[in-house]
Amino acid sequence: MKPRIAMVLGDPAGIGPELVARLLAEPQARSAAEVLLIADREEFERGCGVAKVRIPEGEIELREWRGAYGAFTRAEATANGGRYSLDTLDAALEATSKGTTDAVVFGPLNKAALHRAGMRHADELHWFAERLGHRGPVCEFNVLDGLWTSRVTSHVALKEVAGLITQERVIEAIALIDRALRASGVAQPRIAVCGLNPHLGDGGAFGREELDIIGPAVERARQLGHPAAGPFSADTIFIKARDGAFDAVVTMYHDQGQIALKLMGFHRGVTVQGGLPIPITTPAHGTAFDIAGRGAADVGAMRRAFELACRMAKAG
Amino acid sequence: MKPRIAMVLGDPAGIGPELVARLLAEPQARSAAEVLLIADREEFERGCGVAKVRIPEGEIELREWRGAYGAFTRAEATANGGRYSLDTLDAALEATSKGTTDAVVFGPLNKAALHRAGMRHADELHWFAERLGHRGPVCEFNVLDGLWTSRVTSHVALKEVAGLITQERVIEAIALIDRALRASGVAQPRIAVCGLNPHLGDGGAFGREELDIIGPAVERARQLGHPAAGPFSADTIFIKARDGAFDAVVTMYHDQGQIALKLMGFHRGVTVQGGLPIPITTPAHGTAFDIAGRGAADVGAMRRAFELACRMAKAG
């Protein structure tokens, strides 16, 4: 049976509509899944026009979404665009929660627009968790060419990071990414865990977190059945991971993983909203206001987000 | 006039001797500089044998260095190898300090061997500073494909980093790399300065160092005549720098730069001992005991270290 994917355009001011149009114009994408597109028809058709594509009649299901948004502004973060983004996402979550669809794929959102529309959460991941009534741990995963990364801490000041690294949090991050990888079809994920300090603290000379917290957490995670290894020095593990030695890298802080991932090919990356009861994916890049509406946006990450959602829908 | 370069093999247990041999067998290298090689003749000839090269008689000046070291152990960190490394380096520093040569290039050292040989300093950079009677600030620079990086903090625990970021230190790091770049022949260096927190702290939401310390430091450095810009988000600045937008990136902590540089091509990197009164360069890679003596080591970084020393010798 084909996976059924609920899709939304993301922020209409950005490159989301043209990317969704370009993706759904690919016969391979349409044959890989049954697509339920929840979108304002005009916005989608506008996206098709920008991408210079036509979707054959009846090949996807379009659930028209119209609200009292007024005209959408282009290439700008507005409450209007944010409200439309959240409303369509809400409909996609509902369709997937009740089993009409198996997974959600969304076009790039604009955080400022979401906040202007009244979202109180720091990011969409926590908004998703609340809308889905999910109280367990959540974590954003970044996926690039089959390599998954997650982080124990995220949007916190660097000076707060060390104090937030606990055995519990490290084990939780390992368990979350292990489950997500299995849900995406990797039977026995190979998970590398980063250290915190340069050269792993060089045996305690500059930092003891590897010895006192991260090492024991990796050991405990293994006892719990999660195939984790490490800690590894952050400045060399991504070379090995890129070369295929691991399926995932668990990082301790935001830039530890993001510096590496963005260098390795940001435009190809996918973000997975991890820990939630349903698979949700999106391209890792943003709304790209600077090129929106020009038809120049690369569909690669959107295609990968879609393919990954299909795999997770099937395996789950 | 050709630059005069003092060269030493580095640790004889590692790949240094074969790399120096391979480099000096290249006619282009020999024609670029007058080379004074300070080395144990047997060790150098052994390196030539491993590299399967012959250096034509009289093309380089070999100053034979013999001490009471006993036989050298291979592929192992020993006090013997460390002592030989330090003694030959000492001779190279002396030759350059008194003007016989203009710059020093050394083969890979092994830190454990140096410590076994009695070096009390954390690294060779501080040992160099002491031997040269230099009391000013010093900083290790990493150079990759023309992109220089330095760091405000280095081998310290991550939890200590934020407390060590001061305006004075940031300005000093900018000034040091500016001077070194000019000494290497870059007339008006374009210097990018990293922030500390993810997304530069997002306007103070998670971390204020960009607003309170780094931003003002960049501003002050510019007033002092250093062409610095920033702070920039650490997870995107290396993409721009790799694409040629900057000559240097000043990072706030070790892994911020090392994650990026190692991914971009560790085997090609060069380390510059920055801040010292004479140019000193070396390949960024280590002694590579796992492949030493097999003739398989890549000479690329050693060649680049040599070329950079020649440029710095000329400009200085």
XYZ file of C-alpha atoms in Angstrom:
632
model
C 0.000 0.000 0.000
C 1.225 3.461 -0.844
C 1.931 5.868 2.020
C -0.549 8.704 2.273
C 1.147 12.062 2.764
C -0.509 15.243 4.001
C 1.277 18.236 2.486
C 1.042 21.964 3.100
C 2.784 24.836 1.353
C 4.418 26.457 4.386
C 4.618 30.248 4.397
C 3.052 31.588 1.173
C 5.500 34.502 1.175
C 8.464 32.169 0.680
C 9.586 29.465 -1.712
C 7.261 26.782 -0.247
C 4.457 26.965 -2.843
C 6.806 26.770 -5.839
C 8.760 23.887 -4.263
C 5.612 21.873 -3.493
C 4.419 22.505 -7.035
C 7.736 21.452 -8.524
C 7.851 18.298 -6.412
C 4.288 17.241 -7.189
C 4.925 17.777 -10.893
C 7.451 14.921 -10.737
C 5.726 11.668 -11.776
C 8.031 9.723 -9.448
C 6.845 11.689 -6.416
C 3.194 11.259 -7.316
C 3.633 7.528 -7.832
C 5.475 7.111 -4.520
C 2.535 8.229 -2.382
C -1.072 9.301 -2.283
C -0.838 13.027 -1.670
C -3.412 15.072 0.190
C -2.459 18.694 -0.400
C -4.125 21.066 2.038
C -3.755 24.491 0.461
C -5.310 27.662 -0.770
C -5.946 26.845 -4.443
C -4.818 30.232 -5.680
C -1.581 30.027 -3.748
C -0.850 26.569 -5.080
C -1.651 27.573 -8.636
C 0.557 30.591 -8.199
C 3.339 28.222 -7.088
C 2.761 26.091 -10.192
C 3.047 29.224 -12.294
C 6.318 30.275 -10.655
C 7.735 26.762 -11.053
C 6.345 26.603 -14.602
C 4.708 23.209 -14.014
C 1.234 21.709 -14.390
C -0.077 18.893 -12.174
C -2.331 16.554 -14.197
C -5.963 16.658 -13.036
C -6.830 14.032 -10.431
C -3.249 12.976 -9.688
C -3.265 14.532 -6.248
C -6.098 15.343 -3.898
C -6.358 19.054 -3.188
C -8.279 19.963 -0.070
C -8.957 23.631 -0.566
C -8.175 25.740 2.413
C -9.590 29.203 2.546
C -9.557 31.478 5.535
C -10.086 35.183 6.019
C -6.434 36.073 5.522
C -6.758 38.868 2.993
C -4.124 39.127 0.286
C -0.764 37.514 1.049
C 2.303 39.710 1.096
C 5.301 38.366 -0.830
C 8.816 37.877 0.528
C 7.958 39.240 3.962
C 7.167 37.838 7.412
C 3.539 38.704 8.175
C 0.913 37.599 10.696
C -1.226 36.668 7.699
C 1.326 34.238 6.290
C 2.041 32.829 9.735
C -1.641 32.276 10.467
C -2.179 30.529 7.123
C 0.898 28.316 7.812
C -0.374 27.268 11.232
C -3.968 26.685 10.087
C -3.010 24.416 7.207
C -0.505 22.574 9.396
C -3.244 22.068 11.968
C -5.450 20.488 9.309
C -2.575 18.228 8.217
C -1.929 17.154 11.802
C -5.589 16.373 12.275
C -5.795 14.364 9.042
C -2.767 12.337 10.102
C -3.812 11.915 13.725
C -7.123 10.430 12.734
C -5.531 8.132 10.145
C -6.625 9.763 6.899
C -2.927 10.247 6.115
C 0.269 8.652 7.483
C 2.723 11.522 7.621
C 3.047 15.295 7.192
C 5.425 17.182 4.885
C 5.469 20.969 5.004
C 7.088 23.754 3.015
C 9.436 26.195 4.781
C 7.962 28.228 7.615
C 9.021 31.659 8.768
C 9.531 31.833 12.510
C 8.922 35.578 12.748
C 5.653 35.177 10.851
C 4.549 32.368 13.178
C 5.244 34.538 16.184
C 3.399 37.464 14.619
C 0.472 35.103 14.131
C 0.476 34.441 17.858
C 2.508 31.229 18.240
C 3.918 31.351 21.752
C 6.298 28.405 21.372
C 10.002 28.842 20.696
C 9.673 26.761 17.529
C 7.207 24.725 15.494
C 8.395 21.469 17.071
C 6.985 22.443 20.448
C 3.846 23.798 18.821
C 3.400 20.425 17.072
C 3.849 18.609 20.394
C 1.152 20.701 22.033
C -1.272 20.386 19.137
C -0.783 16.617 19.169
C -1.184 16.435 22.953
C 2.308 14.885 23.128
C 4.059 15.198 26.500
C 7.162 13.060 25.937
C 10.584 14.320 24.904
C 10.959 15.851 21.444
C 14.010 16.712 19.394
C 14.646 18.223 15.995
C 16.680 15.890 13.786
C 18.632 17.077 10.779
C 19.129 14.540 8.036
C 21.661 14.917 5.245
C 22.405 12.215 2.694
C 21.263 9.516 5.096
C 23.184 10.929 8.074
C 20.981 11.931 10.999
C 21.984 14.384 13.714
C 20.311 15.500 16.909
C 21.348 17.657 19.815
C 21.103 17.420 23.559
C 20.801 21.200 23.878
C 19.636 23.568 21.191
C 18.713 27.233 21.380
C 20.507 28.096 24.618
C 23.467 30.367 25.317
C 26.808 28.589 24.951
C 27.616 29.318 28.576
C 24.520 27.339 29.644
C 25.371 24.249 27.604
C 27.703 22.416 29.992
C 25.239 22.746 32.873
C 22.485 21.166 30.775
C 24.457 18.053 29.824
C 23.145 15.277 32.069
C 23.221 11.503 31.714
C 19.425 11.483 31.453
C 19.376 13.991 28.601
C 22.141 12.220 26.683
C 20.423 8.844 27.032
C 17.088 10.382 25.991
C 18.659 11.928 22.878
C 20.213 8.584 21.925
C 16.917 6.732 22.489
C 14.935 9.274 20.451
C 17.178 9.137 17.410
C 17.464 5.364 17.638
C 13.671 5.042 17.519
C 13.375 7.549 14.667
C 16.038 5.793 12.603
C 14.327 2.443 13.083
C 11.036 4.103 12.128
C 12.700 5.305 8.930
C 13.730 1.763 8.063
C 17.282 1.464 9.477
C 17.226 -1.879 11.286
C 20.309 -1.460 13.493
C 21.320 2.196 13.536
C 24.989 3.031 14.153
C 24.863 6.036 16.495
C 27.936 8.152 17.311
C 27.830 10.431 20.352
C 29.954 13.600 20.453
C 31.965 14.765 23.407
C 31.626 18.308 24.716
C 35.175 19.589 25.109
C 38.016 19.978 22.574
C 39.843 16.641 22.155
C 37.282 15.101 24.556
C 38.862 17.135 27.364
C 42.180 15.282 26.890
C 41.633 12.872 29.758
C 40.169 15.459 32.101
C 42.803 18.162 31.499
C 40.171 20.564 30.123
C 36.703 19.343 30.989
C 35.436 16.180 32.653
C 31.977 15.813 31.062
C 33.183 13.019 28.781
C 34.454 11.014 31.757
C 31.716 11.793 34.246
C 28.562 12.166 32.145
C 28.703 11.381 28.437
C 30.794 8.207 28.593
C 28.623 6.623 31.305
C 25.469 7.746 29.435
C 26.627 6.017 26.238
C 27.384 2.883 28.250
C 23.947 2.973 29.887
C 22.237 3.560 26.531
C 23.965 0.474 25.163
C 22.725 -1.541 28.123
C 19.238 -0.320 27.254
C 19.636 -1.703 23.748
C 20.560 1.443 21.837
C 23.560 0.825 19.553
C 25.505 3.955 20.535
C 29.261 4.518 20.532
C 31.476 7.298 21.825
C 32.028 9.886 22.993
C 33.962 10.975 19.911
C 35.881 14.191 19.345
C 33.492 16.623 17.620
C 36.113 17.882 15.193
C 36.745 14.519 13.554
C 33.557 12.468 13.969
C 31.767 14.186 11.093
C 34.506 13.161 8.677
C 33.921 9.516 9.618
C 30.153 9.945 9.610
C 30.240 11.589 6.184
C 32.280 8.649 4.955
C 29.497 6.318 6.025
C 30.741 4.951 9.348
C 27.602 6.049 11.212
C 23.897 6.592 10.601
C 23.587 9.274 13.246
C 25.588 11.727 15.319
C 24.204 12.959 18.641
C 25.700 16.372 19.374
C 25.825 18.231 22.666
C 25.016 21.718 21.363
C 23.575 23.507 18.362
C 26.645 24.652 16.445
C 28.568 21.423 17.061
C 26.287 19.755 14.546
C 25.123 22.719 12.492
C 28.611 23.889 11.502
C 29.287 20.439 10.090
C 25.900 19.826 8.475
C 25.695 23.192 6.779
C 29.192 22.775 5.347
C 28.333 19.300 4.124
C 25.411 20.575 2.078
C 22.736 22.652 3.699
C 20.561 22.858 0.582
C 20.108 19.082 0.603
C 19.198 18.729 4.295
C 15.900 17.590 5.785
C 14.496 18.361 9.232
C 12.516 15.705 11.083
C 10.277 16.749 13.973
C 11.479 13.973 16.248
C 9.751 12.263 19.165
C 6.210 13.003 17.966
C 3.610 10.249 17.441
C 3.432 10.900 13.677
C 6.201 11.419 11.076
C 6.656 15.088 10.149
C 9.392 16.329 7.802
C 10.372 19.554 6.043
C 13.358 20.901 4.114
C 16.096 22.183 6.450
C 16.366 25.462 4.546
C 14.120 28.444 5.153
C 11.638 30.543 3.215
C 14.437 32.174 1.150
C 12.589 35.466 0.670
C 15.492 36.696 -1.458
C 14.670 34.280 -4.272
C 10.971 33.571 -3.634
C 8.744 33.870 -6.696
C 11.600 33.650 -9.175
C 11.373 29.919 -9.857
C 15.047 29.517 -8.967
C 14.631 27.539 -5.723
C 16.209 24.065 -5.626
C 13.634 21.324 -4.981
C 16.258 18.827 -3.713
C 15.638 19.165 0.020
C 11.850 19.208 -0.445
C 12.108 16.004 -2.482
C 14.236 14.374 0.212
C 11.807 15.498 2.941
C 9.002 13.886 0.963
C 10.929 10.645 0.368
C 11.868 10.382 4.022
C 8.258 10.936 5.105
C 7.220 8.157 2.733
C 9.762 5.775 4.283
C 8.757 6.707 7.824
C 5.067 6.335 6.955
C 5.672 2.849 5.604
C 7.927 1.639 8.410
C 5.695 3.140 11.108
C 66.538 37.018 -3.461
C 65.314 33.561 -2.552
C 63.931 32.989 0.926
C 66.160 30.873 3.131
C 64.230 28.188 4.975
C 65.443 26.224 7.981
C 63.827 22.776 7.956
C 63.728 19.962 10.479
C 62.218 16.500 10.195
C 59.934 16.602 13.239
C 59.553 13.394 15.216
C 61.644 10.665 13.556
C 59.097 8.041 14.621
C 56.425 9.576 12.397
C 55.942 10.544 8.775
C 58.058 13.726 9.023
C 61.312 12.385 7.530
C 59.626 10.825 4.491
C 57.557 13.990 3.897
C 60.582 16.287 4.083
C 62.423 13.952 1.724
C 59.531 13.857 -0.713
C 59.156 17.641 -0.654
C 62.853 18.346 -1.146
C 62.950 15.907 -4.056
C 60.599 18.260 -5.927
C 62.677 20.575 -8.160
C 60.052 23.304 -7.721
C 60.494 23.303 -3.943
C 64.275 23.416 -4.201
C 64.144 26.274 -6.679
C 61.717 28.271 -4.503
C 64.110 28.632 -1.587
C 67.558 27.990 -0.231
C 67.006 25.155 2.195
C 69.045 24.554 5.306
C 68.040 21.115 6.549
C 69.049 20.485 10.137
C 68.802 16.726 10.569
C 70.415 13.475 11.512
C 71.838 12.292 8.185
C 70.806 8.691 8.716
C 67.250 9.687 9.574
C 66.978 11.885 6.505
C 68.417 9.197 4.261
C 66.024 6.738 5.781
C 63.187 9.161 4.904
C 64.494 9.361 1.329
C 64.462 5.589 1.199
C 60.907 5.353 2.460
C 59.775 8.038 -0.003
C 61.857 6.384 -2.742
C 63.512 9.676 -3.725
C 67.051 10.963 -4.150
C 68.050 14.589 -3.543
C 70.774 15.652 -6.011
C 74.097 16.397 -4.311
C 74.552 20.055 -3.343
C 70.963 21.109 -4.003
C 70.207 21.605 -0.324
C 72.476 22.329 2.603
C 72.394 19.575 5.189
C 73.599 20.571 8.617
C 74.168 17.235 10.278
C 72.684 16.955 13.703
C 73.892 14.159 15.893
C 73.119 13.821 19.544
C 73.344 10.959 22.005
C 69.835 9.736 21.336
C 70.516 6.056 20.791
C 68.453 4.247 18.181
C 65.109 5.829 17.304
C 61.984 3.790 17.909
C 59.485 3.741 15.017
C 55.809 4.629 15.202
C 55.891 5.351 18.928
C 56.047 8.397 21.192
C 59.397 8.288 22.984
C 61.519 10.705 25.014
C 64.257 10.058 22.462
C 62.170 11.205 19.529
C 60.855 14.182 21.487
C 64.339 15.274 22.532
C 65.626 15.018 18.938
C 62.613 17.059 17.753
C 63.228 19.827 20.273
C 66.996 19.938 19.734
C 66.750 20.284 15.956
C 63.959 22.855 16.301
C 66.147 24.788 18.701
C 68.916 24.871 16.110
C 66.431 26.037 13.446
C 65.146 28.808 15.727
C 68.692 29.924 16.406
C 69.639 29.954 12.720
C 66.570 32.038 11.936
C 66.877 34.380 14.913
C 70.405 35.311 13.954
C 69.491 35.810 10.305
C 71.132 32.787 8.687
C 67.641 31.726 7.574
C 64.330 33.617 7.236
C 61.740 31.089 8.370
C 61.306 27.649 9.949
C 59.343 24.688 8.575
C 59.065 21.545 10.654
C 57.729 18.041 10.149
C 54.966 16.738 12.437
C 55.716 16.604 16.150
C 54.273 14.230 18.694
C 53.038 16.037 21.789
C 53.378 13.017 24.078
C 56.983 12.557 22.930
C 57.748 16.232 23.602
C 56.352 15.926 27.108
C 58.328 12.727 27.700
C 61.392 14.659 26.610
C 60.699 17.173 29.364
C 58.812 19.977 27.577
C 56.733 21.629 30.282
C 54.625 23.783 27.942
C 51.102 22.834 26.886
C 52.150 22.948 23.246
C 55.074 23.753 20.976
C 53.770 27.278 20.334
C 54.433 28.324 23.923
C 57.755 26.490 23.888
C 58.717 28.479 20.759
C 57.705 31.725 22.456
C 59.905 30.977 25.441
C 62.890 29.873 23.352
C 62.583 33.064 21.304
C 62.220 35.230 24.410
C 58.863 36.437 23.072
C 56.457 37.810 25.664
C 53.658 39.167 23.472
C 50.445 37.337 22.612
C 50.691 34.187 20.481
C 48.053 32.201 18.641
C 48.034 29.090 16.498
C 46.605 29.792 13.029
C 45.220 27.080 10.803
C 45.414 27.749 7.097
C 43.472 25.808 4.496
C 43.408 26.714 0.819
C 44.198 30.323 1.614
C 41.638 30.592 4.424
C 43.157 31.423 7.814
C 41.495 30.719 11.148
C 42.410 31.535 14.709
C 40.691 31.185 18.041
C 40.186 33.391 21.048
C 40.196 30.367 23.377
C 41.724 26.999 22.626
C 42.385 24.027 24.900
C 39.940 24.912 27.662
C 36.764 23.193 28.836
C 33.676 24.319 26.929
C 32.110 25.560 30.151
C 35.032 27.985 30.615
C 34.801 29.472 27.123
C 32.138 32.148 27.662
C 33.942 33.532 30.716
C 37.150 33.923 28.699
C 35.598 35.953 25.875
C 36.598 39.566 26.530
C 36.825 42.560 24.239
C 40.584 42.672 24.771
C 41.064 39.037 23.744
C 38.854 39.367 20.677
C 40.662 42.519 19.531
C 44.023 40.859 20.149
C 43.026 37.820 18.081
C 41.904 40.063 15.223
C 45.104 42.113 15.371
C 47.314 39.010 15.417
C 45.734 37.380 12.391
C 45.634 40.696 10.529
C 49.388 41.113 11.025
C 50.096 37.511 10.043
C 47.999 37.766 6.884
C 49.760 40.944 5.848
C 53.097 39.239 6.590
C 52.032 36.435 4.251
C 51.389 38.906 1.454
C 47.663 39.707 1.760
C 47.551 43.491 1.499
C 44.084 44.148 2.916
C 42.868 41.003 4.716
C 39.101 40.403 4.929
C 38.583 39.088 8.459
C 35.294 37.536 9.644
C 34.654 37.232 13.376
C 32.371 34.468 14.703
C 29.735 34.916 17.351
C 29.608 32.628 20.363
C 25.972 31.535 20.649
C 23.672 29.720 18.206
C 22.173 32.215 15.728
C 24.286 34.931 17.411
C 22.059 34.610 20.475
C 19.018 35.734 18.455
C 19.110 39.336 19.643
C 19.936 38.448 23.252
C 17.328 35.691 23.638
C 20.033 33.075 24.308
C 23.302 34.780 25.083
C 24.416 38.410 25.030
C 28.143 38.059 24.222
C 27.574 39.170 20.613
C 25.845 42.369 21.763
C 27.978 43.164 24.792
C 31.460 41.920 23.874
C 32.118 40.615 20.369
C 30.231 43.287 18.406
C 31.908 46.172 20.237
C 35.281 44.422 19.921
C 34.901 44.142 16.134
C 33.945 47.803 16.008
C 36.972 48.799 18.079
C 39.286 46.617 15.965
C 38.030 48.420 12.855
C 38.766 51.764 14.483
C 42.290 50.468 15.115
C 42.664 49.794 11.401
C 41.971 46.048 11.294
C 39.528 45.193 8.480
C 37.250 42.943 10.564
C 33.550 42.247 10.113
C 30.974 40.462 12.217
C 30.043 38.841 14.440
C 28.717 36.162 12.074
C 26.776 33.023 12.908
C 29.293 30.196 13.241
C 27.157 27.693 11.374
C 27.068 29.653 8.133
C 30.219 31.790 8.040
C 32.447 28.912 6.915
C 30.316 28.364 3.833
C 30.910 31.984 2.807
C 34.571 31.829 3.786
C 35.077 28.620 1.806
C 33.504 30.349 -1.166
C 36.149 33.060 -0.945
C 34.328 35.906 0.804
C 36.968 36.143 3.567
C 40.677 35.569 4.078
C 40.301 34.706 7.747
C 37.780 33.601 10.348
C 38.399 34.392 14.013
C 36.590 31.790 16.122
C 35.691 31.945 19.797
C 36.552 28.349 20.727
C 38.464 25.322 19.468
C 35.770 23.172 17.870
C 33.966 26.132 16.293
C 36.781 26.338 13.791
C 38.172 22.810 13.899
C 34.887 21.100 12.998
C 34.717 23.240 9.881
C 38.377 23.101 8.895
C 38.733 19.362 9.312
C 35.624 18.749 7.217
C 36.919 21.118 4.545
C 40.107 19.119 4.124
C 42.303 18.386 7.072
C 45.032 16.685 5.048
C 45.701 19.928 3.156
C 45.885 22.231 6.209
C 48.873 24.178 7.482
C 49.523 25.425 10.999
C 51.235 28.775 11.524
C 52.797 29.556 14.901
C 51.311 33.019 15.092
C 52.505 36.097 16.942
C 56.177 35.059 17.032
C 58.968 37.282 15.661
C 59.862 34.760 12.920
C 57.647 32.779 10.491
C 57.196 29.152 11.581
C 54.911 26.704 9.756
C 54.130 22.987 9.812
C 51.522 20.641 8.330
C 48.328 20.603 10.410
C 48.264 16.815 10.508
C 50.181 14.732 13.017
C 52.885 12.086 13.019
C 50.458 9.449 11.631
C 52.197 6.509 13.309
C 49.718 4.174 11.634
C 51.213 4.797 8.206
C 54.757 5.959 9.079
C 57.522 4.241 7.138
C 55.239 2.943 4.409
C 55.795 5.761 1.940
C 52.048 6.354 1.737
C 51.904 9.757 3.458
C 50.523 12.670 1.396
C 53.054 15.480 0.989
C 50.376 18.098 0.207
C 50.209 19.812 3.604
C 54.003 19.778 3.974
C 54.325 21.406 0.554
C 51.782 24.073 1.509
C 53.564 24.699 4.828
C 56.797 25.204 2.892
C 55.193 27.511 0.308
C 53.555 29.614 3.019
C 56.851 29.932 4.915
C 58.504 31.095 1.686
C 55.815 33.775 1.213
C 56.046 34.922 4.835
C 59.840 34.997 4.649
C 59.696 37.212 1.559
C 56.997 39.580 2.828
C 58.577 39.868 6.255
